Short mmCIF file of C-alpha atoms in Angstrom, two decimals:
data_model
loop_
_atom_site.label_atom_id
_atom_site.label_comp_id
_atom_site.label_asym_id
_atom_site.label_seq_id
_atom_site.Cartn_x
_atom_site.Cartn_y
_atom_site.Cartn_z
CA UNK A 10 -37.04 57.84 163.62
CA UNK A 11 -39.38 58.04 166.30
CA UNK A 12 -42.86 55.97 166.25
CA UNK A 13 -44.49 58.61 164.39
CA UNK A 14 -48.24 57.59 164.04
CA UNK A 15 -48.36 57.74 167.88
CA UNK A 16 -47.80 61.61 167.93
CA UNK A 17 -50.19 64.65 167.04
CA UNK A 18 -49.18 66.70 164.05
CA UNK A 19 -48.65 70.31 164.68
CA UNK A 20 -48.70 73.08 162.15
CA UNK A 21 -46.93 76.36 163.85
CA UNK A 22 -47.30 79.65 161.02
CA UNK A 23 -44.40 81.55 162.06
CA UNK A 24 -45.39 85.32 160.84
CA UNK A 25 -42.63 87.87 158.75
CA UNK A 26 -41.29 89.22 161.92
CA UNK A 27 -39.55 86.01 162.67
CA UNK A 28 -36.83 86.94 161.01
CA UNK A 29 -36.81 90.48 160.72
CA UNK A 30 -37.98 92.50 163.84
CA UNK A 31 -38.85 95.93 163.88
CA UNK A 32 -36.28 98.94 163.28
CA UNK A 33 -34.27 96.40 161.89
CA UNK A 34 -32.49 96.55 158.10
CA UNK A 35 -32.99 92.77 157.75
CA UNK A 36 -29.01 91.37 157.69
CA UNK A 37 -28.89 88.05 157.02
CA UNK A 38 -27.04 88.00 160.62
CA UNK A 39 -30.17 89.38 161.82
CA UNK A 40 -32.23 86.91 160.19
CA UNK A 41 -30.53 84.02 161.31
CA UNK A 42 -30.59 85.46 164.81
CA UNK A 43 -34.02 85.75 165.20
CA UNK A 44 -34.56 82.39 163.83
CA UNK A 45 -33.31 80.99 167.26
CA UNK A 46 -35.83 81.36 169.48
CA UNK A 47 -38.52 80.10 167.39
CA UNK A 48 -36.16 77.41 166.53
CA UNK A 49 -35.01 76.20 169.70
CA UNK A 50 -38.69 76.30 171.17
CA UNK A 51 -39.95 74.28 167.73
CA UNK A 52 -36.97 71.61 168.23
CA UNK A 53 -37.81 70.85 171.54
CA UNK A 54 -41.14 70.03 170.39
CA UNK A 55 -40.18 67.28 168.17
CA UNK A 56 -40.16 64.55 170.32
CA UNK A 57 -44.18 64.75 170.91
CA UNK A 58 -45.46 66.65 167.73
CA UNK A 59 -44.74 65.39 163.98
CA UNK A 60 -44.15 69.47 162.77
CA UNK A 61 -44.95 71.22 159.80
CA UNK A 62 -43.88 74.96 159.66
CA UNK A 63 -45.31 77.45 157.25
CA UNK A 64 -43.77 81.08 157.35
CA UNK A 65 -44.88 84.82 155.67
CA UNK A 66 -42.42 86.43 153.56
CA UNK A 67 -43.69 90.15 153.61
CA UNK A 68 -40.49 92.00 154.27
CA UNK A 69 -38.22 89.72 151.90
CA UNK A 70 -40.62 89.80 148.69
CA UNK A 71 -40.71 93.53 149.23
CA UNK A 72 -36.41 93.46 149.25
CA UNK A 73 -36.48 91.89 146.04
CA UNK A 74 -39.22 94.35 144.11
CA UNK A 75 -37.16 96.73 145.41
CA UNK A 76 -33.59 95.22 144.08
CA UNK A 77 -35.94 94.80 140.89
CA UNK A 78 -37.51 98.36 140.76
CA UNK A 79 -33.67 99.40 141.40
CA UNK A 80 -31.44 97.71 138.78
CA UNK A 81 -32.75 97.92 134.70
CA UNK A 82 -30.26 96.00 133.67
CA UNK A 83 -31.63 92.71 134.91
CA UNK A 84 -35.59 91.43 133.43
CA UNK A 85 -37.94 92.03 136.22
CA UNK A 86 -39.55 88.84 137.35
CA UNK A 87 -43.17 88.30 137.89
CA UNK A 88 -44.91 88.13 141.90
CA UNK A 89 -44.96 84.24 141.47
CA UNK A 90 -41.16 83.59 140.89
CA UNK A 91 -40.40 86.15 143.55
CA UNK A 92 -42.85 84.40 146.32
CA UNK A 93 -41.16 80.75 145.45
CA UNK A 94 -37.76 82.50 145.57
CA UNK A 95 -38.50 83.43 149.19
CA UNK A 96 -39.16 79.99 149.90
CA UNK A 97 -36.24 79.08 149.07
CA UNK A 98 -34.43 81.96 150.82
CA UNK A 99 -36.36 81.49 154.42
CA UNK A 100 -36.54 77.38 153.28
CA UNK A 101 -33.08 77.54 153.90
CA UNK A 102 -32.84 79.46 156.51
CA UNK A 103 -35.15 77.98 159.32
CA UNK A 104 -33.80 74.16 157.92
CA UNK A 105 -30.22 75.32 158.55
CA UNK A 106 -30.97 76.91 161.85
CA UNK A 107 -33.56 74.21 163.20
CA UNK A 108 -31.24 71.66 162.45
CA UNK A 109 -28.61 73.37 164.30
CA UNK A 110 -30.70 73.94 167.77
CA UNK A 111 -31.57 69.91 167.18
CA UNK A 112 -28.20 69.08 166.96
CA UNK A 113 -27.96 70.83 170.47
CA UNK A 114 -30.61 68.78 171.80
CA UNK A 115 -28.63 65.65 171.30
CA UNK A 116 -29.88 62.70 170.44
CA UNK A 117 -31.14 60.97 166.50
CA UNK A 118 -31.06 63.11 163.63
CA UNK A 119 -34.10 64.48 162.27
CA UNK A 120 -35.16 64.51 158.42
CA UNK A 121 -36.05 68.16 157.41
CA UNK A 122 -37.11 69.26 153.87
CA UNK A 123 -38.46 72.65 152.53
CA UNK A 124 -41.16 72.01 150.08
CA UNK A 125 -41.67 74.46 146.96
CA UNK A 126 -45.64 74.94 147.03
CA UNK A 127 -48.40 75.82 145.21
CA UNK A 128 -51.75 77.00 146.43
CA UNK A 129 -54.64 77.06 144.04
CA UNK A 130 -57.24 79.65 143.74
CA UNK A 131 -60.48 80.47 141.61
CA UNK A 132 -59.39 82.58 138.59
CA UNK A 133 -62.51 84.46 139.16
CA UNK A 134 -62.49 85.62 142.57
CA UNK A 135 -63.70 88.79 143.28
CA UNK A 136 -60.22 89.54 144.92
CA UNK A 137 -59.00 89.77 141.73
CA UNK A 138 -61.58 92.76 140.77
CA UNK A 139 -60.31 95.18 143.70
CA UNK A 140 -56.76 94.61 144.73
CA UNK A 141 -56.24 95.35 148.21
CA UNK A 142 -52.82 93.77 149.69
CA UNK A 143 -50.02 96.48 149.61
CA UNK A 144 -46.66 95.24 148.77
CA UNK A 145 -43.03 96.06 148.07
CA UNK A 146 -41.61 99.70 148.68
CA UNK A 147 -43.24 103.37 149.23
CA UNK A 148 -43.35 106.19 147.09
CA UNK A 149 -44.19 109.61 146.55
CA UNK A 150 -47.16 110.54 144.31
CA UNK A 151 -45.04 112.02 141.26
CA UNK A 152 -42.99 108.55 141.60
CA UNK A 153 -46.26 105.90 141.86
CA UNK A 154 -47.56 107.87 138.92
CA UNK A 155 -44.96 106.29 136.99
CA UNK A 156 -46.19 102.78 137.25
CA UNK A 157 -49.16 101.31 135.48
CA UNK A 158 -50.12 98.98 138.59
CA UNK A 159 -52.97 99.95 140.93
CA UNK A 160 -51.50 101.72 143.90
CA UNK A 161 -52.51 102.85 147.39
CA UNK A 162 -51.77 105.86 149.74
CA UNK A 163 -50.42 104.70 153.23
CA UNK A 164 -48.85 106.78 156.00
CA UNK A 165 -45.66 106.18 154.76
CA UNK A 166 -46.47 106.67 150.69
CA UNK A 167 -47.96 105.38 147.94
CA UNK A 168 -47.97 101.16 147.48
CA UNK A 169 -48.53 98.92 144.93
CA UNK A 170 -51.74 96.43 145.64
CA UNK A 171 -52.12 93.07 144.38
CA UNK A 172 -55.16 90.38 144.60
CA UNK A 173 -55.54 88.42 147.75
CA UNK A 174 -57.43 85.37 147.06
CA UNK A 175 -58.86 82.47 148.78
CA UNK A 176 -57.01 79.76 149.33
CA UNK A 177 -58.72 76.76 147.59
CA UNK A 178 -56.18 73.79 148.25
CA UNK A 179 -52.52 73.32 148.39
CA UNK A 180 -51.16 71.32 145.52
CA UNK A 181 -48.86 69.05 146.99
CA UNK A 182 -50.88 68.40 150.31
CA UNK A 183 -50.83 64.73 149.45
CA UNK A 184 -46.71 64.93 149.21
CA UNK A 185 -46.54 66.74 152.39
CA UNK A 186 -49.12 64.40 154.43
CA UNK A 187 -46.87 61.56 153.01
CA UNK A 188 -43.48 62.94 154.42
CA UNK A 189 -45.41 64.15 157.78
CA UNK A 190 -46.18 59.94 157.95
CA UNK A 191 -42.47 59.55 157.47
CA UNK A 192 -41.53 61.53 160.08
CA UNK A 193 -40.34 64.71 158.25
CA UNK A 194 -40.25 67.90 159.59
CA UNK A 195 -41.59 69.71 156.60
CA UNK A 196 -41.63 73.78 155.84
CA UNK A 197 -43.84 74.31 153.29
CA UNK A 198 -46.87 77.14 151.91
CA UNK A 199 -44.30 79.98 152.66
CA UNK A 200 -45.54 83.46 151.99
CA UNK A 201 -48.87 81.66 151.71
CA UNK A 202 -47.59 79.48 148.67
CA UNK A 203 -47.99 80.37 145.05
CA UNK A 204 -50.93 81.31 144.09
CA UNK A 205 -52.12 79.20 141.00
CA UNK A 206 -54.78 78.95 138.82
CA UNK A 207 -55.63 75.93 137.08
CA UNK A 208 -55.89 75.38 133.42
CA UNK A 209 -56.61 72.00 132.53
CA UNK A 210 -54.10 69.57 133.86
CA UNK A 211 -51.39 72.55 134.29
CA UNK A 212 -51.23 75.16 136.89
CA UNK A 213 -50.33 78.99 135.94
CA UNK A 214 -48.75 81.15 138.56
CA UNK A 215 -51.19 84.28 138.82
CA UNK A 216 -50.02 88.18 140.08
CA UNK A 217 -51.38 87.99 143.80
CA UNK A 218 -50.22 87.31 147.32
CA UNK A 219 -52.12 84.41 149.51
CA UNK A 220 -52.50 85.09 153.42
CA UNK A 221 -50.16 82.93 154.80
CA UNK A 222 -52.82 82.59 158.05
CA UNK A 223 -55.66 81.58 155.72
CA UNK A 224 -53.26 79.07 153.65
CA UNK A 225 -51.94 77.31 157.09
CA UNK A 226 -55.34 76.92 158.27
CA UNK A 227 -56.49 74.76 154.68
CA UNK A 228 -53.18 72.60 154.91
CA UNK A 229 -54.17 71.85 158.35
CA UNK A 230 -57.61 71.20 157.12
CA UNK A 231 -56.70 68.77 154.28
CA UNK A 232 -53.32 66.76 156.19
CA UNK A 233 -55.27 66.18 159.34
CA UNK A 234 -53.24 68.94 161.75
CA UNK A 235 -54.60 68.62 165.17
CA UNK A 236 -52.87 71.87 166.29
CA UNK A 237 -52.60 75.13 164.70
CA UNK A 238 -50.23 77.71 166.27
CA UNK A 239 -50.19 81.53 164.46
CA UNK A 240 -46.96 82.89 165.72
CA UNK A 241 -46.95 86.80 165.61
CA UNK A 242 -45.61 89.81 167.56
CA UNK A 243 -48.42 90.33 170.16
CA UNK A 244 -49.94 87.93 173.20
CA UNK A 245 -52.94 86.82 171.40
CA UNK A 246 -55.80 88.14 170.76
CA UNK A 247 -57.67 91.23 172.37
CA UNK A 248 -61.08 93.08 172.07
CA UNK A 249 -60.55 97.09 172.00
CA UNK A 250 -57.15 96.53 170.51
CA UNK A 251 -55.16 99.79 171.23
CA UNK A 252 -57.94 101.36 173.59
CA UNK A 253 -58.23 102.10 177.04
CA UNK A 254 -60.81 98.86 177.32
CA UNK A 255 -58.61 96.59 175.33
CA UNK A 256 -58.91 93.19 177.29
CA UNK A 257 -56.91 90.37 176.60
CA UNK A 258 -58.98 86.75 175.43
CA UNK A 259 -57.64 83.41 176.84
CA UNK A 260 -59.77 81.17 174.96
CA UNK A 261 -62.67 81.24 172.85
CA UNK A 262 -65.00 79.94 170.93
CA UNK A 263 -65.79 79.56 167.29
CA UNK A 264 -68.83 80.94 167.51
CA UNK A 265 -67.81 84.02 169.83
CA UNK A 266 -64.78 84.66 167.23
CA UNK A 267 -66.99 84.62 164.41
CA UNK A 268 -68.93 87.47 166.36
CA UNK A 269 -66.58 89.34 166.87
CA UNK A 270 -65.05 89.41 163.81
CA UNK A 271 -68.47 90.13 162.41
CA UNK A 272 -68.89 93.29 165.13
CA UNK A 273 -65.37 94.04 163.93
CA UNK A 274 -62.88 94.02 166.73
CA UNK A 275 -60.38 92.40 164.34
CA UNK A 276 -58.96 94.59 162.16
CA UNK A 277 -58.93 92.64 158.15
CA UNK A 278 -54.85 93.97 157.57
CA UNK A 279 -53.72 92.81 161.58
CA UNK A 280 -55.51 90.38 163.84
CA UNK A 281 -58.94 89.22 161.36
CA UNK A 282 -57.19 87.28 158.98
CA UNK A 283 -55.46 85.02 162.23
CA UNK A 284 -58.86 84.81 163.85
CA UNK A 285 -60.40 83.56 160.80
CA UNK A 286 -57.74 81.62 160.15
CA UNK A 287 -58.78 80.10 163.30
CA UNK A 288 -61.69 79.59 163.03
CA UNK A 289 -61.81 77.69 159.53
CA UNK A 290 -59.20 75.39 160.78
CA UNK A 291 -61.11 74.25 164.22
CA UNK A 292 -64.35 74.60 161.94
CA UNK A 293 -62.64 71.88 159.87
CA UNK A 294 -61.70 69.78 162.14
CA UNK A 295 -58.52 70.59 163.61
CA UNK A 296 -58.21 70.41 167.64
CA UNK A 297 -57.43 73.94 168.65
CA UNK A 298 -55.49 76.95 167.29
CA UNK A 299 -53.76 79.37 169.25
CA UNK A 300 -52.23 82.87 168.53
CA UNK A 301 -49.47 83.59 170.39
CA UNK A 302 -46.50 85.66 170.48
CA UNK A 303 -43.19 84.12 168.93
CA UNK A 304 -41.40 83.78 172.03
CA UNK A 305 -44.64 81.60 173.68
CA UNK A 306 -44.83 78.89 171.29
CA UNK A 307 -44.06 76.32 173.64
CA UNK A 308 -45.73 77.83 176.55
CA UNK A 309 -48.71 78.33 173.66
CA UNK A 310 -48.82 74.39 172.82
CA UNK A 311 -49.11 73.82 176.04
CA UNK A 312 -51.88 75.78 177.04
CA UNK A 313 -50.57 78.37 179.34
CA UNK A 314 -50.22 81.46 177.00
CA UNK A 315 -51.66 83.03 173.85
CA UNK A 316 -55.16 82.74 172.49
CA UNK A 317 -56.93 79.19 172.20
CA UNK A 318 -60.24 78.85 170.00
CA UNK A 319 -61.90 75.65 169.78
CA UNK A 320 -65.37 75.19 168.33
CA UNK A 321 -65.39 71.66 166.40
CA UNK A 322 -66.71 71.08 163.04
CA UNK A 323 -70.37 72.02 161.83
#
């Protein structure tokens, strides 16, 4: 292992379309291929960055409510079990295919693990009171009217909605910060973790999905991440997004960001939950964040793409 107290740690959130990009069915061939990139860029990384990776899981969890909604033979399982079963599912995938592009590299083996984890939040907050998060397939009206969960209309059909809670902490931050200190590469908090309420000494698994942005930004805040990099399908970060004045931002502030999110240039189901994301993490002490596209990670690291807010702590 390499003298790991010397280098930075670097937290890279790698968003759903890592592994399946639009128009595609979501093979596991296609998976794995579009794992490379992001793989190849992260591996070269490792010799100045001690990584952790966190990931979303929005098209897989909605594959397996499906397989559920589609088979009555086999007892449904809750969100909870179906968020840590994507862990293991995408776990598995970026270990297998990061340690592959390493192997490439040459020279020592790394030590990789994919961490099952928990992310607590308040039983009472007010996310829980209006659902808003749409997840799993689309129906028509006669078919949502069969379900007793609280749906939504969207272009495409009628969703079901779940709670999308704050992230309070993540349960086994002290576990991860002690294999980041060993020199682990470490995936952890995927799909945003599961979201758990406490109850005494025990956690319960509650029927919600944490933003994976908003979950990356308090693990950086409470392992001592000095860089956060939000890995999604666009450049960065833009004001009149989709307009004939939309105008691309190299770098800004905390204080500018919180503006704008405040004036609303950052839509809350797209861009605002990155920005704030952002923002909480650079507000908490971490170096910089930047939101770049997944093919710029590299490039975004090292200053020359994407969208870089700093702002210190207050």
């Amino acid at each position: 292992m390499t003298d790991s107290p010397t280098r930075p740690i670097l937290l890279v959130a790698l968003g759903g379309n890592a592994l399946i990009r639009p128009g595609e069915r979501g093979t596991c061939a296609e998976q794995f291929a579009n794992l490379r990139r992001p793989m190849g860029q992260i591996a070269r990384l490792t010799d100045r960055y001690r990584l952790i990776i966190t990931h979303g899981n929005g098209p897989q969890v909605g594959n397996l409510l499906m397989q559920q909604e589609s088979c009555a033979e086999v007892p449904a399982m809750p969100l909870e079990i179906l968020v840590a079963q994507t862990q293991g599912q995408i776990g598995y995938m970026i270990e297998s295919t990061l340690e592959s592009e390493l192997l490439a590299l040459g020279g020592a083996k790394r030590c990789l693990v994919s961490l099952i984890s928990y992310v607590q939040v308040a039983e009472d907050d007010p996310a829980f009171r209006t659902p808003t998060k749409p997840i799993g397939p689309h129906y028509t009206a006669e078919e949502a009217a069969r379900f007793t969960w609280p749906m939504v209309s969207t272009p495409r059909g009628f969703r079901r909605v779940v709670a999308s809670p704050e992230p309070l902490t993540v349960v086994e931050k002290d576990e991860i910060q002690r294999l980041v200190e060993m020199d682990f590469i470490v995936v952890c908090c995927g799909g945003g973790g599961i979201p758990v309420t406490r109850e005494g000494r025990a956690f319960h698994g509650v029927d919600a999905v944490i933003d994976k942005d908003l979950a990356s930004a308090c693990l950086g805040r409470e392992v001592g991440v000095d860089t956060l990099v939000i890995a999604t399908d666009v450049a960065g970060v833009a004001t009149g997004f989709g307009t004939a004045g939309e105008t691309f931002l190299r770098r800004l502030d905390a204080a500018r960001a919180e503006q704008l999110l405040a004036a609303g240039e950052f839509p809350p189901g797209s861009m605002g939950p990155k920005v704030e994301a952002a923002v909480r993490f650079v507000r908490g002490g971490g170096t910089r964040a930047v939101i770049c596209h997944l093919d710029e990670i590299e490039a975004a690291v090292a200053g020359t793409a994407g969208t870089e807010i700093t702002g210190g702590t207050t």
